[in-house]
Amino acid sequence: GNSVTQMEGPVTLSEEAFLTINCTYTATGYPSLFWYVQYPGEGLQLLLKATKADDKGSNKGFEATYRKETTSFHLEKGSVQVSDSAVYFCALSDVQGAQKLVFGQGTRLTINP
Amino acid sequence: DAGVTQSPTHLIKTRGQQVTLRCSPKSGHDTVSWYQQALGQGPQFIFQYYEEEERQRGNFPDRFSGHQFPNYSSELNVNALLLGDSALYLCASSLANSYEQYFGPGTRLTVT
């Protein structure tokens, strides 16, 4: 079945550092790929998405590129801020329709000032 | 424009009891999905409702059931609660043919 694997956390960085959170997936066909962010005590917010190979999703300084050849969708940001501290989830959508999302286990990111 | 809302925020139940959680979708959305998020884990898909019918179901037992009303709001029911049902239950809404799902803040269920 479809699955998503994220790099294990927690990840701790200093403000203005470069961020990479790795995500790889297993799926039949060509799913859409997503990054969601969950701030403490809140639900999930869609951060960015990509719907086909080589698409780059971007939002709030975060970027991720859909790499079909490596089945990856790594999240990057050039200069993180304390406000980026949260849990980040990589997810894919079921290509069979019905929009079922399959999530990775999440990566907790802490940014120190 | 109100986003996805869920009630209640927190709930404490005893093993064997039954619980009902509620969700109102984002304005204009007609599809509601439910997810269970155990502590420290990613959300797991429970089921999805569209046009008042269950359209797809994840790997959850029949103790988990749902309903969608004509106004697109939805309920999640869990019978015969187990300690392992303790989790954050997330509702997400979307348009029928869109991959973008918008999540509510969740209901934290604790089973003692």
PDB file of C-alpha atoms in Angstrom:
ATOM      1  CA  GLY A   1       0.000   0.000   0.000  1.00  0.00           C
ATOM      2  CA  ASN A   2       0.887   3.654  -0.127  1.00  0.00           C
ATOM      3  CA  SER A   3       3.230   4.954   2.554  1.00  0.00           C
ATOM      4  CA  VAL A   4       5.285   7.977   3.543  1.00  0.00           C
ATOM      5  CA  THR A   5       8.559   7.996   5.444  1.00  0.00           C
ATOM      6  CA  GLN A   6       9.961  11.123   7.064  1.00  0.00           C
ATOM      7  CA  MET A   7      13.280  11.767   8.702  1.00  0.00           C
ATOM      8  CA  GLU A   8      13.077  11.164  12.402  1.00  0.00           C
ATOM      9  CA  GLY A   9      13.054  14.082  14.755  1.00  0.00           C
ATOM     10  CA  PRO A  10      13.281  16.011  16.761  1.00  0.00           C
ATOM     11  CA  VAL A  11      15.248  18.557  14.778  1.00  0.00           C
ATOM     12  CA  THR A  12      16.736  21.539  16.608  1.00  0.00           C
ATOM     13  CA  LEU A  13      18.259  24.475  14.742  1.00  0.00           C
ATOM     14  CA  SER A  14      19.348  28.011  15.444  1.00  0.00           C
ATOM     15  CA  GLU A  15      17.496  30.940  13.951  1.00  0.00           C
ATOM     16  CA  GLU A  16      18.509  31.731  10.347  1.00  0.00           C
ATOM     17  CA  ALA A  17      19.857  28.205   9.784  1.00  0.00           C
ATOM     18  CA  PHE A  18      19.031  26.195   6.647  1.00  0.00           C
ATOM     19  CA  LEU A  19      16.361  23.562   7.048  1.00  0.00           C
ATOM     20  CA  THR A  20      15.862  20.255   5.259  1.00  0.00           C
ATOM     21  CA  ILE A  21      13.302  17.658   6.309  1.00  0.00           C
ATOM     22  CA  ASN A  22      13.489  14.529   4.195  1.00  0.00           C
ATOM     23  CA  CYS A  23      10.405  12.756   2.919  1.00  0.00           C
ATOM     24  CA  THR A  24      10.164   9.719   0.659  1.00  0.00           C
ATOM     25  CA  TYR A  25       7.075   7.881  -0.452  1.00  0.00           C
ATOM     26  CA  THR A  26       5.842   4.608  -1.890  1.00  0.00           C
ATOM     27  CA  ALA A  27       2.787   4.729  -4.092  1.00  0.00           C
ATOM     28  CA  THR A  28       1.210   3.255  -7.162  1.00  0.00           C
ATOM     29  CA  GLY A  29       0.737   5.787  -9.894  1.00  0.00           C
ATOM     30  CA  TYR A  30       1.457   9.465  -9.382  1.00  0.00           C
ATOM     31  CA  PRO A  31      -0.046  10.839  -6.194  1.00  0.00           C
ATOM     32  CA  SER A  32      -0.225  14.469  -5.187  1.00  0.00           C
ATOM     33  CA  LEU A  33       2.200  15.361  -2.405  1.00  0.00           C
ATOM     34  CA  PHE A  34       1.742  17.718   0.514  1.00  0.00           C
ATOM     35  CA  TRP A  35       3.447  19.220   3.505  1.00  0.00           C
ATOM     36  CA  TYR A  36       1.267  20.060   6.486  1.00  0.00           C
ATOM     37  CA  VAL A  37       2.318  21.932   9.619  1.00  0.00           C
ATOM     38  CA  GLN A  38       0.864  21.515  13.104  1.00  0.00           C
ATOM     39  CA  TYR A  39       1.476  24.192  15.701  1.00  0.00           C
ATOM     40  CA  PRO A  40       1.086  23.287  19.389  1.00  0.00           C
ATOM     41  CA  GLY A  41      -2.515  22.633  20.328  1.00  0.00           C
ATOM     42  CA  GLU A  42      -3.815  23.160  16.812  1.00  0.00           C
ATOM     43  CA  GLY A  43      -4.979  21.143  13.832  1.00  0.00           C
ATOM     44  CA  LEU A  44      -3.053  20.712  10.598  1.00  0.00           C
ATOM     45  CA  GLN A  45      -2.481  23.524   8.136  1.00  0.00           C
ATOM     46  CA  LEU A  46      -1.596  22.934   4.520  1.00  0.00           C
ATOM     47  CA  LEU A  47       1.857  24.415   3.944  1.00  0.00           C
ATOM     48  CA  LEU A  48       2.453  23.528   0.296  1.00  0.00           C
ATOM     49  CA  LYS A  49       1.604  20.977  -2.366  1.00  0.00           C
ATOM     50  CA  ALA A  50       2.740  19.540  -5.690  1.00  0.00           C
ATOM     51  CA  THR A  51       0.503  17.564  -8.008  1.00  0.00           C
ATOM     52  CA  LYS A  52       2.889  16.198 -10.637  1.00  0.00           C
ATOM     53  CA  ALA A  53       6.513  15.292 -11.188  1.00  0.00           C
ATOM     54  CA  ASP A  54       9.010  18.203 -11.113  1.00  0.00           C
ATOM     55  CA  ASP A  55       6.417  20.572  -9.658  1.00  0.00           C
ATOM     56  CA  LYS A  56       7.776  22.823  -6.930  1.00  0.00           C
ATOM     57  CA  GLY A  57       5.449  23.811  -4.130  1.00  0.00           C
ATOM     58  CA  SER A  58       6.291  26.906  -2.129  1.00  0.00           C
ATOM     59  CA  ASN A  59       4.819  28.983   0.664  1.00  0.00           C
ATOM     60  CA  LYS A  60       6.128  31.239   3.465  1.00  0.00           C
ATOM     61  CA  GLY A  61       9.721  30.644   2.365  1.00  0.00           C
ATOM     62  CA  PHE A  62       9.353  26.854   2.391  1.00  0.00           C
ATOM     63  CA  GLU A  63       9.869  24.839  -0.790  1.00  0.00           C
ATOM     64  CA  ALA A  64       9.599  21.206  -1.863  1.00  0.00           C
ATOM     65  CA  THR A  65      10.063  19.606  -5.288  1.00  0.00           C
ATOM     66  CA  TYR A  66       8.224  16.484  -6.445  1.00  0.00           C
ATOM     67  CA  ARG A  67      10.975  14.080  -7.528  1.00  0.00           C
ATOM     68  CA  LYS A  68       9.511  11.023  -9.223  1.00  0.00           C
ATOM     69  CA  GLU A  69      12.870   9.403  -9.921  1.00  0.00           C
ATOM     70  CA  THR A  70      13.791   9.363  -6.239  1.00  0.00           C
ATOM     71  CA  THR A  71      10.190   9.244  -4.921  1.00  0.00           C
ATOM     72  CA  SER A  72      11.002  12.175  -2.665  1.00  0.00           C
ATOM     73  CA  PHE A  73       9.475  15.473  -1.574  1.00  0.00           C
ATOM     74  CA  HIS A  74      11.994  17.063   0.777  1.00  0.00           C
ATOM     75  CA  LEU A  75      11.030  20.255   2.603  1.00  0.00           C
ATOM     76  CA  GLU A  76      13.547  23.126   2.624  1.00  0.00           C
ATOM     77  CA  LYS A  77      13.789  26.660   3.951  1.00  0.00           C
ATOM     78  CA  GLY A  78      16.764  28.919   3.590  1.00  0.00           C
ATOM     79  CA  SER A  79      16.515  30.795   6.887  1.00  0.00           C
ATOM     80  CA  VAL A  80      14.285  29.515   9.675  1.00  0.00           C
ATOM     81  CA  GLN A  81      12.654  31.621  12.356  1.00  0.00           C
ATOM     82  CA  VAL A  82      11.571  30.822  15.898  1.00  0.00           C
ATOM     83  CA  SER A  83       7.966  30.983  14.691  1.00  0.00           C
ATOM     84  CA  ASP A  84       8.648  27.987  12.400  1.00  0.00           C
ATOM     85  CA  SER A  85       8.818  25.716  15.451  1.00  0.00           C
ATOM     86  CA  ALA A  86       6.111  23.103  14.897  1.00  0.00           C
ATOM     87  CA  VAL A  87       5.552  19.524  13.764  1.00  0.00           C
ATOM     88  CA  TYR A  88       5.768  18.979  10.008  1.00  0.00           C
ATOM     89  CA  PHE A  89       3.964  16.176   8.209  1.00  0.00           C
ATOM     90  CA  CYS A  90       4.589  14.910   4.706  1.00  0.00           C
ATOM     91  CA  ALA A  91       1.550  13.343   3.049  1.00  0.00           C
ATOM     92  CA  LEU A  92       0.332  11.908  -0.223  1.00  0.00           C
ATOM     93  CA  SER A  93      -3.106  11.584  -1.684  1.00  0.00           C
ATOM     94  CA  ASP A  94      -4.566   8.313  -2.833  1.00  0.00           C
ATOM     95  CA  VAL A  95      -4.544   8.342  -6.623  1.00  0.00           C
ATOM     96  CA  GLN A  96      -7.656   6.191  -6.659  1.00  0.00           C
ATOM     97  CA  GLY A  97      -9.675   9.200  -5.730  1.00  0.00           C
ATOM     98  CA  ALA A  98     -11.688   9.917  -2.593  1.00  0.00           C
ATOM     99  CA  GLN A  99      -8.797  12.119  -1.491  1.00  0.00           C
ATOM    100  CA  LYS A 100      -7.600   9.861   1.317  1.00  0.00           C
ATOM    101  CA  LEU A 101      -4.401  11.308   2.739  1.00  0.00           C
ATOM    102  CA  VAL A 102      -1.560   9.076   3.907  1.00  0.00           C
ATOM    103  CA  PHE A 103       0.752  10.820   6.384  1.00  0.00           C
ATOM    104  CA  GLY A 104       4.283  10.315   7.565  1.00  0.00           C
ATOM    105  CA  GLN A 105       4.964  10.136  11.277  1.00  0.00           C
ATOM    106  CA  GLY A 106       5.841  13.812  11.566  1.00  0.00           C
ATOM    107  CA  THR A 107       9.043  15.685  12.341  1.00  0.00           C
ATOM    108  CA  ARG A 108       9.189  18.018  15.327  1.00  0.00           C
ATOM    109  CA  LEU A 109      11.191  21.160  14.584  1.00  0.00           C
ATOM    110  CA  THR A 110      12.454  23.508  17.287  1.00  0.00           C
ATOM    111  CA  ILE A 111      14.174  26.769  16.398  1.00  0.00           C
ATOM    112  CA  ASN A 112      16.257  28.444  19.079  1.00  0.00           C
ATOM    113  CA  PRO A 113      16.839  32.219  19.037  1.00  0.00           C
TER     114      PRO A 113
ATOM    115  CA  ASP B   1     -15.368  32.895   6.420  1.00  0.00           C
ATOM    116  CA  ALA B   2     -15.412  30.237   9.138  1.00  0.00           C
ATOM    117  CA  GLY B   3     -13.026  27.385   8.676  1.00  0.00           C
ATOM    118  CA  VAL B   4     -13.605  23.835   9.817  1.00  0.00           C
ATOM    119  CA  THR B   5     -15.004  23.693  13.319  1.00  0.00           C
ATOM    120  CA  GLN B   6     -15.157  20.739  15.687  1.00  0.00           C
ATOM    121  CA  SER B   7     -16.829  20.081  18.992  1.00  0.00           C
ATOM    122  CA  PRO B   8     -16.180  19.413  21.725  1.00  0.00           C
ATOM    123  CA  THR B   9     -12.562  20.479  22.179  1.00  0.00           C
ATOM    124  CA  HIS B  10     -11.812  17.921  24.850  1.00  0.00           C
ATOM    125  CA  LEU B  11     -13.646  14.860  26.080  1.00  0.00           C
ATOM    126  CA  ILE B  12     -13.015  12.293  28.783  1.00  0.00           C
ATOM    127  CA  LYS B  13     -14.824   8.957  28.632  1.00  0.00           C
ATOM    128  CA  THR B  14     -14.642   5.616  30.385  1.00  0.00           C
ATOM    129  CA  ARG B  15     -13.891   2.303  28.711  1.00  0.00           C
ATOM    130  CA  GLY B  16     -16.981   0.757  27.200  1.00  0.00           C
ATOM    131  CA  GLN B  17     -18.807   4.042  26.746  1.00  0.00           C
ATOM    132  CA  GLN B  18     -19.861   5.591  23.478  1.00  0.00           C
ATOM    133  CA  VAL B  19     -18.864   9.003  22.127  1.00  0.00           C
ATOM    134  CA  THR B  20     -20.037  11.347  19.373  1.00  0.00           C
ATOM    135  CA  LEU B  21     -17.794  13.993  17.850  1.00  0.00           C
ATOM    136  CA  ARG B  22     -19.047  16.748  15.565  1.00  0.00           C
ATOM    137  CA  CYS B  23     -17.636  18.631  12.614  1.00  0.00           C
ATOM    138  CA  SER B  24     -18.812  21.555  10.508  1.00  0.00           C
ATOM    139  CA  PRO B  25     -16.981  21.895   7.196  1.00  0.00           C
ATOM    140  CA  LYS B  26     -15.542  25.034   5.691  1.00  0.00           C
ATOM    141  CA  SER B  27     -18.165  27.072   3.866  1.00  0.00           C
ATOM    142  CA  GLY B  28     -18.740  25.695   0.362  1.00  0.00           C
ATOM    143  CA  HIS B  29     -17.173  22.308   1.045  1.00  0.00           C
ATOM    144  CA  ASP B  30     -19.226  19.156   0.564  1.00  0.00           C
ATOM    145  CA  THR B  31     -16.844  16.390   1.614  1.00  0.00           C
ATOM    146  CA  VAL B  32     -15.761  15.509   5.148  1.00  0.00           C
ATOM    147  CA  SER B  33     -12.967  13.163   6.179  1.00  0.00           C
ATOM    148  CA  TRP B  34     -12.080  11.965   9.669  1.00  0.00           C
ATOM    149  CA  TYR B  35      -8.613  11.110  10.938  1.00  0.00           C
ATOM    150  CA  GLN B  36      -7.266   9.708  14.187  1.00  0.00           C
ATOM    151  CA  GLN B  37      -3.953  11.079  15.432  1.00  0.00           C
ATOM    152  CA  ALA B  38      -2.353   9.152  18.285  1.00  0.00           C
ATOM    153  CA  LEU B  39       0.210  10.981  20.393  1.00  0.00           C
ATOM    154  CA  GLY B  40       3.443  11.464  18.482  1.00  0.00           C
ATOM    155  CA  GLN B  41       2.080   9.918  15.291  1.00  0.00           C
ATOM    156  CA  GLY B  42       0.760  11.102  11.976  1.00  0.00           C
ATOM    157  CA  PRO B  43      -2.985  11.152  11.355  1.00  0.00           C
ATOM    158  CA  GLN B  44      -4.616   7.908  10.215  1.00  0.00           C
ATOM    159  CA  PHE B  45      -7.570   8.000   7.820  1.00  0.00           C
ATOM    160  CA  ILE B  46     -10.810   6.693   9.340  1.00  0.00           C
ATOM    161  CA  PHE B  47     -13.408   7.402   6.624  1.00  0.00           C
ATOM    162  CA  GLN B  48     -14.791  10.010   4.278  1.00  0.00           C
ATOM    163  CA  TYR B  49     -18.342  11.188   3.647  1.00  0.00           C
ATOM    164  CA  TYR B  50     -19.769  12.717   0.504  1.00  0.00           C
ATOM    165  CA  GLU B  51     -23.441  13.216  -0.341  1.00  0.00           C
ATOM    166  CA  GLU B  52     -24.358  11.727   3.013  1.00  0.00           C
ATOM    167  CA  GLU B  53     -22.693   8.420   2.217  1.00  0.00           C
ATOM    168  CA  GLU B  54     -19.435   6.824   3.303  1.00  0.00           C
ATOM    169  CA  ARG B  55     -17.220   6.995   0.235  1.00  0.00           C
ATOM    170  CA  GLN B  56     -14.040   5.376   1.513  1.00  0.00           C
ATOM    171  CA  ARG B  57     -12.949   3.745   4.732  1.00  0.00           C
ATOM    172  CA  GLY B  58      -9.584   3.159   6.338  1.00  0.00           C
ATOM    173  CA  ASN B  59      -8.510   0.233   8.468  1.00  0.00           C
ATOM    174  CA  PHE B  60     -10.726   0.905  11.472  1.00  0.00           C
ATOM    175  CA  PRO B  61     -13.207  -1.492  13.114  1.00  0.00           C
ATOM    176  CA  ASP B  62     -16.960  -1.202  12.836  1.00  0.00           C
ATOM    177  CA  ARG B  63     -17.024   0.429  16.269  1.00  0.00           C
ATOM    178  CA  PHE B  64     -16.199   3.576  14.331  1.00  0.00           C
ATOM    179  CA  SER B  65     -19.160   4.901  12.394  1.00  0.00           C
ATOM    180  CA  GLY B  66     -20.192   8.200  10.957  1.00  0.00           C
ATOM    181  CA  HIS B  67     -22.883  10.272   9.436  1.00  0.00           C
ATOM    182  CA  GLN B  68     -23.143  13.271   7.164  1.00  0.00           C
ATOM    183  CA  PHE B  69     -26.125  15.584   7.265  1.00  0.00           C
ATOM    184  CA  PRO B  70     -27.773  17.491   4.379  1.00  0.00           C
ATOM    185  CA  ASN B  71     -25.909  20.657   5.439  1.00  0.00           C
ATOM    186  CA  TYR B  72     -22.627  18.687   4.990  1.00  0.00           C
ATOM    187  CA  SER B  73     -21.800  18.636   8.692  1.00  0.00           C
ATOM    188  CA  SER B  74     -20.695  15.300  10.046  1.00  0.00           C
ATOM    189  CA  GLU B  75     -20.520  13.158  13.153  1.00  0.00           C
ATOM    190  CA  LEU B  76     -18.062  10.487  14.186  1.00  0.00           C
ATOM    191  CA  ASN B  77     -19.355   7.852  16.601  1.00  0.00           C
ATOM    192  CA  VAL B  78     -17.198   5.408  18.488  1.00  0.00           C
ATOM    193  CA  ASN B  79     -18.823   2.570  20.453  1.00  0.00           C
ATOM    194  CA  ALA B  80     -17.379   0.371  23.179  1.00  0.00           C
ATOM    195  CA  LEU B  81     -14.443   2.679  23.786  1.00  0.00           C
ATOM    196  CA  LEU B  82     -11.021   1.197  24.412  1.00  0.00           C
ATOM    197  CA  LEU B  83      -8.031   2.804  26.078  1.00  0.00           C
ATOM    198  CA  GLY B  84      -6.333   2.732  22.673  1.00  0.00           C
ATOM    199  CA  ASP B  85      -8.992   5.039  21.241  1.00  0.00           C
ATOM    200  CA  SER B  86      -7.432   7.923  23.167  1.00  0.00           C
ATOM    201  CA  ALA B  87      -6.239  10.319  20.483  1.00  0.00           C
ATOM    202  CA  LEU B  88      -6.802  13.608  18.712  1.00  0.00           C
ATOM    203  CA  TYR B  89      -9.626  13.231  16.211  1.00  0.00           C
ATOM    204  CA  LEU B  90      -9.322  15.521  13.231  1.00  0.00           C
ATOM    205  CA  CYS B  91     -11.983  16.457  10.753  1.00  0.00           C
ATOM    206  CA  ALA B  92     -11.037  17.730   7.312  1.00  0.00           C
ATOM    207  CA  SER B  93     -13.257  19.208   4.646  1.00  0.00           C
ATOM    208  CA  SER B  94     -12.809  19.628   0.930  1.00  0.00           C
ATOM    209  CA  LEU B  95     -14.585  19.929  -2.363  1.00  0.00           C
ATOM    210  CA  ALA B  96     -15.541  16.623  -3.924  1.00  0.00           C
ATOM    211  CA  ASN B  97     -12.871  16.540  -6.622  1.00  0.00           C
ATOM    212  CA  SER B  98     -10.108  18.501  -4.909  1.00  0.00           C
ATOM    213  CA  TYR B  99      -7.032  17.100  -3.194  1.00  0.00           C
ATOM    214  CA  GLU B 100      -6.829  20.049  -0.819  1.00  0.00           C
ATOM    215  CA  GLN B 101      -8.188  19.242   2.605  1.00  0.00           C
ATOM    216  CA  TYR B 102      -8.682  21.826   5.343  1.00  0.00           C
ATOM    217  CA  PHE B 103      -8.391  20.570   8.888  1.00  0.00           C
ATOM    218  CA  GLY B 104     -10.205  21.576  12.025  1.00  0.00           C
ATOM    219  CA  PRO B 105      -8.481  21.993  15.398  1.00  0.00           C
ATOM    220  CA  GLY B 106      -9.484  18.517  16.496  1.00  0.00           C
ATOM    221  CA  THR B 107     -11.185  16.896  19.467  1.00  0.00           C
ATOM    222  CA  ARG B 108      -8.902  15.441  22.125  1.00  0.00           C
ATOM    223  CA  LEU B 109     -10.503  12.211  23.406  1.00  0.00           C
ATOM    224  CA  THR B 110      -9.173  10.579  26.556  1.00  0.00           C
ATOM    225  CA  VAL B 111     -10.455   7.142  27.511  1.00  0.00           C
ATOM    226  CA  THR B 112      -9.834   6.089  31.110  1.00  0.00           C
TER     227      THR B 112
END
